[in-house]
Coordinates of N, CA, C and O in Angstrom, one line a residue:
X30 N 21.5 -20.7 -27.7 CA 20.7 -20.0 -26.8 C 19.6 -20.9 -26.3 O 18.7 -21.3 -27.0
X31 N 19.7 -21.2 -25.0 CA 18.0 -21.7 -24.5 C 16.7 -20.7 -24.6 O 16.7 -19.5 -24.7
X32 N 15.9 -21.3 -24.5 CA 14.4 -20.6 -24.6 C 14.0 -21.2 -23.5 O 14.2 -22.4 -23.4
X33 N 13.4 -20.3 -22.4 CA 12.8 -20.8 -21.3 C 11.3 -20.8 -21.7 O 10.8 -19.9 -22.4
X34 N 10.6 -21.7 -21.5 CA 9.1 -21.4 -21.5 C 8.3 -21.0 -20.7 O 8.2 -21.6 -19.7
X35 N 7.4 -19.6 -21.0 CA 6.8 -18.6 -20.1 C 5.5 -19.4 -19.7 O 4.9 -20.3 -20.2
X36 N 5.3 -18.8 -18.5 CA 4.3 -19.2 -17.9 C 3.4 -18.1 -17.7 O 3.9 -17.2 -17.0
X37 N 2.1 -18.1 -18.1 CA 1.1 -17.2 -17.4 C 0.6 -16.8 -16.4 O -0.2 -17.6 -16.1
X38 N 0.7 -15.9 -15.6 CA 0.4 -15.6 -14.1 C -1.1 -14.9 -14.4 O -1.4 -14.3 -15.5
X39 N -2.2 -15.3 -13.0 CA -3.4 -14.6 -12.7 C -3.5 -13.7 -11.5 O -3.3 -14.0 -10.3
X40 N -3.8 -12.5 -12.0 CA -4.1 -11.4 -11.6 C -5.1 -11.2 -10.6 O -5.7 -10.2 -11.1
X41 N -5.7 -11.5 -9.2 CA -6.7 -11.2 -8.9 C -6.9 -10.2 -8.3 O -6.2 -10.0 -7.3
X42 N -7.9 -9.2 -8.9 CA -8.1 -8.1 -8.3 C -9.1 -8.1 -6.9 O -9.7 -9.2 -7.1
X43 N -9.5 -7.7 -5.9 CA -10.7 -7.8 -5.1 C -11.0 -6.0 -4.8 O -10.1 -5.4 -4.2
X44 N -12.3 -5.3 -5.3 CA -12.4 -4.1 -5.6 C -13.6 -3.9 -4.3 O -14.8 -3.9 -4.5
X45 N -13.1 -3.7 -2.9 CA -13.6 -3.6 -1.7 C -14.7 -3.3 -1.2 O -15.5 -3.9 -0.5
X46 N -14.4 -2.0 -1.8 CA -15.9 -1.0 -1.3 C -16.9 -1.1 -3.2 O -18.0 -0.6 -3.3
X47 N -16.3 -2.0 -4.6 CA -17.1 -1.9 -5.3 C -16.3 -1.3 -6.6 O -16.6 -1.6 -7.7
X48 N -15.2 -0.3 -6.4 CA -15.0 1.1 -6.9 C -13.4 0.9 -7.4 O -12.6 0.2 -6.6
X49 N -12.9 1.3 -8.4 CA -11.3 1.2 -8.7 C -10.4 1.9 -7.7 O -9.4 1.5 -7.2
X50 N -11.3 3.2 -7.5 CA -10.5 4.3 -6.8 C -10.7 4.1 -5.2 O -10.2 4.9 -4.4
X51 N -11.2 3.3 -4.8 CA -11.0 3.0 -3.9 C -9.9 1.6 -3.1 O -8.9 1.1 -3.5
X52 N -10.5 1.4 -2.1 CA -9.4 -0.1 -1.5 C -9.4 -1.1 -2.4 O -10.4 -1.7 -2.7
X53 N -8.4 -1.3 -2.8 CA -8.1 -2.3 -3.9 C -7.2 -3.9 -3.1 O -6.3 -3.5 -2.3
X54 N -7.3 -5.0 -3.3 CA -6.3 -5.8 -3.0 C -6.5 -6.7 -4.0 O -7.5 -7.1 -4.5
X55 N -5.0 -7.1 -4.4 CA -3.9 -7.9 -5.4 C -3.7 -8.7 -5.1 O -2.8 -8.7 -4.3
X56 N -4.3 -10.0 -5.4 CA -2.9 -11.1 -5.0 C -2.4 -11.6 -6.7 O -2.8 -11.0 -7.6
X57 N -1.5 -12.7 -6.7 CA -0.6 -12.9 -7.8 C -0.5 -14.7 -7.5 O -0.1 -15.2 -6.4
X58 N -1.1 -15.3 -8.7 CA -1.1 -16.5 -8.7 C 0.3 -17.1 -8.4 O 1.2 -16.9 -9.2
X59 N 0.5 -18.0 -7.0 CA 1.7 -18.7 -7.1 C 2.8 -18.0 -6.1 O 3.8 -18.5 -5.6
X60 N 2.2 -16.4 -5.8 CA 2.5 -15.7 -4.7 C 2.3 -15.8 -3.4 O 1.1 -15.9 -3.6
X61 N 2.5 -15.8 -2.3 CA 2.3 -15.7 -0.9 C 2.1 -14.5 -0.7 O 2.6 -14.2 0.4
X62 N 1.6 -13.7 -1.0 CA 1.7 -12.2 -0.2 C 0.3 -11.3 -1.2 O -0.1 -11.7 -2.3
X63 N -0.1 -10.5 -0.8 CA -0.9 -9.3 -1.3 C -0.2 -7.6 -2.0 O 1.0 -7.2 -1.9
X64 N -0.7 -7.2 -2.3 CA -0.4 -5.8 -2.7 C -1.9 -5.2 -2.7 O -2.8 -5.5 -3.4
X65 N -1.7 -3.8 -1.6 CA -2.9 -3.5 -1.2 C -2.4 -2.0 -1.6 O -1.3 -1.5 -1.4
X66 N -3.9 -1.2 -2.3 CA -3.7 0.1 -2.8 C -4.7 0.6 -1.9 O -5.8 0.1 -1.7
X67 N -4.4 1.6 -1.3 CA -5.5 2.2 -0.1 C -5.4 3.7 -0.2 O -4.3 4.2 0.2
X68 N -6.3 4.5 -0.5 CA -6.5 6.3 -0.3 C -5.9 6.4 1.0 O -5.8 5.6 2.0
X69 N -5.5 8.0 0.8 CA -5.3 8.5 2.4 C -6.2 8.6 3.3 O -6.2 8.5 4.5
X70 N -7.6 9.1 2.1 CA -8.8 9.7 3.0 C -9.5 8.3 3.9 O -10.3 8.3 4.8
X71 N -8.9 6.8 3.1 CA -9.5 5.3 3.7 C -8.7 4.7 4.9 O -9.3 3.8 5.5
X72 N -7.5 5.2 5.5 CA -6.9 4.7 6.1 C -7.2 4.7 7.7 O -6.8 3.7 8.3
X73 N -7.9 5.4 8.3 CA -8.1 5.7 9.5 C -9.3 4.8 9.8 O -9.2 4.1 10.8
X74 N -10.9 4.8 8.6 CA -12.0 4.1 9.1 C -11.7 2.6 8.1 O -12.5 1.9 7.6
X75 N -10.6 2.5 8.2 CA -10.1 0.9 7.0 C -10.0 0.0 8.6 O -9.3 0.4 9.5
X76 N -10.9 -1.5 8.5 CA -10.7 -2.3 9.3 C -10.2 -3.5 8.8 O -10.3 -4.5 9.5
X77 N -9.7 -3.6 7.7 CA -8.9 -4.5 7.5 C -8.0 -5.6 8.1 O -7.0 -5.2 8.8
X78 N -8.2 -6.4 8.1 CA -6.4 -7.3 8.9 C -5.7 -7.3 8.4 O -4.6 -7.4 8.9
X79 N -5.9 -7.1 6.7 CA -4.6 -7.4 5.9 C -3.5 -6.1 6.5 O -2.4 -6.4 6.8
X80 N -4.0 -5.0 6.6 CA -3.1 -3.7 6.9 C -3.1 -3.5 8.3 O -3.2 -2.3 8.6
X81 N -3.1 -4.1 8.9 CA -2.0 -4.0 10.1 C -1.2 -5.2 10.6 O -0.7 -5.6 11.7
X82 N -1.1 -5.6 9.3 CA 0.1 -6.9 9.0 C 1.7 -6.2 8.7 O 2.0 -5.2 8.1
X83 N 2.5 -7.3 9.6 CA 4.0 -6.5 8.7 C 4.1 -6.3 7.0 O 3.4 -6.9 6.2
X84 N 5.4 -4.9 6.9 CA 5.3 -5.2 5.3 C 5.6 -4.1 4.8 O 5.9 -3.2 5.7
X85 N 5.9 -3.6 3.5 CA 6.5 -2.8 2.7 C 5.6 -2.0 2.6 O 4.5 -2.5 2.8
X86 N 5.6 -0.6 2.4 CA 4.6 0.2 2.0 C 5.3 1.5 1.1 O 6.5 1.9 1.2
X87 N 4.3 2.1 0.2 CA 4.8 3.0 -0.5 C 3.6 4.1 -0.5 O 2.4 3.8 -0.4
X88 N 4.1 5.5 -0.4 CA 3.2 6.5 -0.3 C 3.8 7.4 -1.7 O 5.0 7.5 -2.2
X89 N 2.6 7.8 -2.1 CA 2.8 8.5 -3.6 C 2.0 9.9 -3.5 O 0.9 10.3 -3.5
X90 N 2.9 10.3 -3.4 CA 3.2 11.6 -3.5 C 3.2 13.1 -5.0 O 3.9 13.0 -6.0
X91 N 2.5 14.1 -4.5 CA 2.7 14.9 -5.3 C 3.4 16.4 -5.1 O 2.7 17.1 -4.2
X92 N 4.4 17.0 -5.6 CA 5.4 18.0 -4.9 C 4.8 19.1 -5.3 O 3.9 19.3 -6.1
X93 N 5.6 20.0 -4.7 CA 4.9 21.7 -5.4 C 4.9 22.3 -6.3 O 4.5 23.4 -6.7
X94 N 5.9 21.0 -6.9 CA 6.4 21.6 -8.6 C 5.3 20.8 -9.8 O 5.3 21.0 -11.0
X95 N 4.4 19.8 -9.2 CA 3.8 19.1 -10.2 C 4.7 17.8 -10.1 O 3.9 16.9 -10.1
X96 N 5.8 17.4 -10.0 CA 6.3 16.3 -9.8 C 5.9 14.9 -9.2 O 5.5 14.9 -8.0
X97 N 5.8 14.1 -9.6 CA 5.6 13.1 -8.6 C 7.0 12.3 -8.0 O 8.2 12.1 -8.4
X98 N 6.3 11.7 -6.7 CA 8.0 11.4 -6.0 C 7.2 10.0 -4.8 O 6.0 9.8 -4.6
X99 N 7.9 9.6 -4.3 CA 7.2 8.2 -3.6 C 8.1 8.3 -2.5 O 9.2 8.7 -2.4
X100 N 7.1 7.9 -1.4 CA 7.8 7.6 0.0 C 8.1 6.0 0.1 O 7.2 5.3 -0.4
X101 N 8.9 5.4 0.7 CA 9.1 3.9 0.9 C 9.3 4.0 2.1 O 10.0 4.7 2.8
X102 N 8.4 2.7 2.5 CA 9.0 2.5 4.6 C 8.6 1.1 4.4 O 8.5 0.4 3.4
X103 N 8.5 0.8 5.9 CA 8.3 -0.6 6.5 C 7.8 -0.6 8.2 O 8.0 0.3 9.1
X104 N 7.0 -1.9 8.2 CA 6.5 -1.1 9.7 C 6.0 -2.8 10.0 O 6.0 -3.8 9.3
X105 N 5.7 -2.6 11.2 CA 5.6 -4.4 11.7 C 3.9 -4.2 11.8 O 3.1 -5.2 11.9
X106 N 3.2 -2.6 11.8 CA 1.7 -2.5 11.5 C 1.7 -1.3 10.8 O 1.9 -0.2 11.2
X107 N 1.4 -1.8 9.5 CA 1.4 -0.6 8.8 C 0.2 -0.1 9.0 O 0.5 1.1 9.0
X108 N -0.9 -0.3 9.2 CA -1.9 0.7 9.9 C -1.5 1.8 10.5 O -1.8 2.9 10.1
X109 N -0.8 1.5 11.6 CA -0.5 2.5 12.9 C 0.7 3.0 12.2 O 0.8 4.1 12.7
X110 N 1.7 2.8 11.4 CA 2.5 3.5 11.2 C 2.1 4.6 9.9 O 2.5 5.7 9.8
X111 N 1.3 3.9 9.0 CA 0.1 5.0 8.2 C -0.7 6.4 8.7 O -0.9 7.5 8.1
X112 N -1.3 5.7 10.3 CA -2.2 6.8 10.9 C -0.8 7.9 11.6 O -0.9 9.2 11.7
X113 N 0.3 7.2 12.0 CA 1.4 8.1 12.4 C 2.1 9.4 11.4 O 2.6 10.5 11.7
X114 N 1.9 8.7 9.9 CA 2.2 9.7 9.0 C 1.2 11.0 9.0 O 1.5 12.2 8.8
X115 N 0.2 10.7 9.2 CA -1.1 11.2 8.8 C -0.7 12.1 10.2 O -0.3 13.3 10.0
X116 N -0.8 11.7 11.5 CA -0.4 12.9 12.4 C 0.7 13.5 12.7 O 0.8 14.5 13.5
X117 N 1.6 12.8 12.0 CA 2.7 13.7 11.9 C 2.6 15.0 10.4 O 3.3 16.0 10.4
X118 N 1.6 14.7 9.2 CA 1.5 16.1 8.6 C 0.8 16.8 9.6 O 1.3 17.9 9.9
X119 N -0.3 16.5 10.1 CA -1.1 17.6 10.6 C -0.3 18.3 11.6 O -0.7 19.4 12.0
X120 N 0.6 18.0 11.8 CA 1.4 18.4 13.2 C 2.6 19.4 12.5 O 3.1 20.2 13.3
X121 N 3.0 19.3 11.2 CA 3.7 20.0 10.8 C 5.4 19.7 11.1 O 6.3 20.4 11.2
X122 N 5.1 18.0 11.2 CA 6.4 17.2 11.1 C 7.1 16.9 10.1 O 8.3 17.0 9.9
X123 N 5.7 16.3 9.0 CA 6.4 16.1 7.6 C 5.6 17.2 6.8 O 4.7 18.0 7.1
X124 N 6.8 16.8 5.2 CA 6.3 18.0 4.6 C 5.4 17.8 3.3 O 4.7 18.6 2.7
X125 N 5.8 16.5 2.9 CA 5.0 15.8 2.0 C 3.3 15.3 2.2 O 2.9 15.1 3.3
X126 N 2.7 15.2 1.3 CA 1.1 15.2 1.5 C 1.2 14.1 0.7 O 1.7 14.5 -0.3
X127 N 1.0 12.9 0.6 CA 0.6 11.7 0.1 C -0.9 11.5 -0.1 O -1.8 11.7 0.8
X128 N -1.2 11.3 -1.2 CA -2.9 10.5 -1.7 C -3.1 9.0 -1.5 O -3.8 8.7 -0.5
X129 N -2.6 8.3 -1.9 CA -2.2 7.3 -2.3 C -1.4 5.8 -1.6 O -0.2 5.6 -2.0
X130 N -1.8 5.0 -0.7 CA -0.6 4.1 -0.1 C -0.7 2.8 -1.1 O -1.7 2.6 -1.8
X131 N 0.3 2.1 -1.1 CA 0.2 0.7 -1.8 C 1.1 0.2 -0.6 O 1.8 0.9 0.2
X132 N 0.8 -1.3 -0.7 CA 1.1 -1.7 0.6 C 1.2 -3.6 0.0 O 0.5 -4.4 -0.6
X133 N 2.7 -3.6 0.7 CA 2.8 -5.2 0.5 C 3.5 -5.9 1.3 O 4.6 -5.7 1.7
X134 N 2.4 -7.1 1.7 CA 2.5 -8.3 3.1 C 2.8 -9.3 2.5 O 3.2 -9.3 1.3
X135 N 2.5 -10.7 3.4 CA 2.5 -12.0 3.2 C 1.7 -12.4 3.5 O 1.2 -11.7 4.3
X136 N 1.1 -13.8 3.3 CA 0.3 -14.4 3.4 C 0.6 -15.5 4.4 O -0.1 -16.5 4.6
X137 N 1.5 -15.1 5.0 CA 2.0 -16.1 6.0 C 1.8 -15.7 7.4 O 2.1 -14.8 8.2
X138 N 0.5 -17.5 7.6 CA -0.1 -16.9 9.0 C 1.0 -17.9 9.8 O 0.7 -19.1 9.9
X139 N 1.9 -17.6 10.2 CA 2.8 -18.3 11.1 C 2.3 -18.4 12.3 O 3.0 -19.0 13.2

């Protein structure tokens, strides 16, 4: 059996407005990219660059049973396709109410 030898990764958190529960961004030592956790209620007055970068996004969700359940997309600005979720509930498009986005780019300014 080989034994690989582990390496330690660093964690940086950057806590935006100050606060956990609020805009959070991740990066990961050795990684090219971010993982950004952003409220629903932050998304609209959020001026960020990182989020209207391409990129994975996940919306977390709570159902009417108590359940929890996750949305996954992708969008070339996830900003504008975030504020698009948001007017498509009010509109009575979708049916899900998300709190919660996590959101993952790159770091590549090409």
């Amino acid at each position: 059996m080989v034994h690989e030898k582990k390496h330690g990764k660093t964690i940086e958190l950057f806590l935006v407005n100050g606060t956990a529960d609020s805009l959070i961004i991740a990066e990961l030592s050795n990684w090219n990219g971010q993982a950004i956790k952003i409220p629903r209620i932050e998304i609209a007055s959020c001026n960020r660059e990182e989020i209207t970068q391409a990129g994975v996004y996940f919306l977390f969700c709570k159902e009417d049973d108590g359940t929890d359940s996750v949305y996954i997309g992708e969008a070339e600005n996830v900003k504008e396709r975030l504020i698009q979720h948001l007017r498509d509930y009010q509109a009575d498009k979708e049916k899900y109410y998300w709190n919660t986005a996590v959101i993952f780019i790159g770091n590549c300014r090409c």
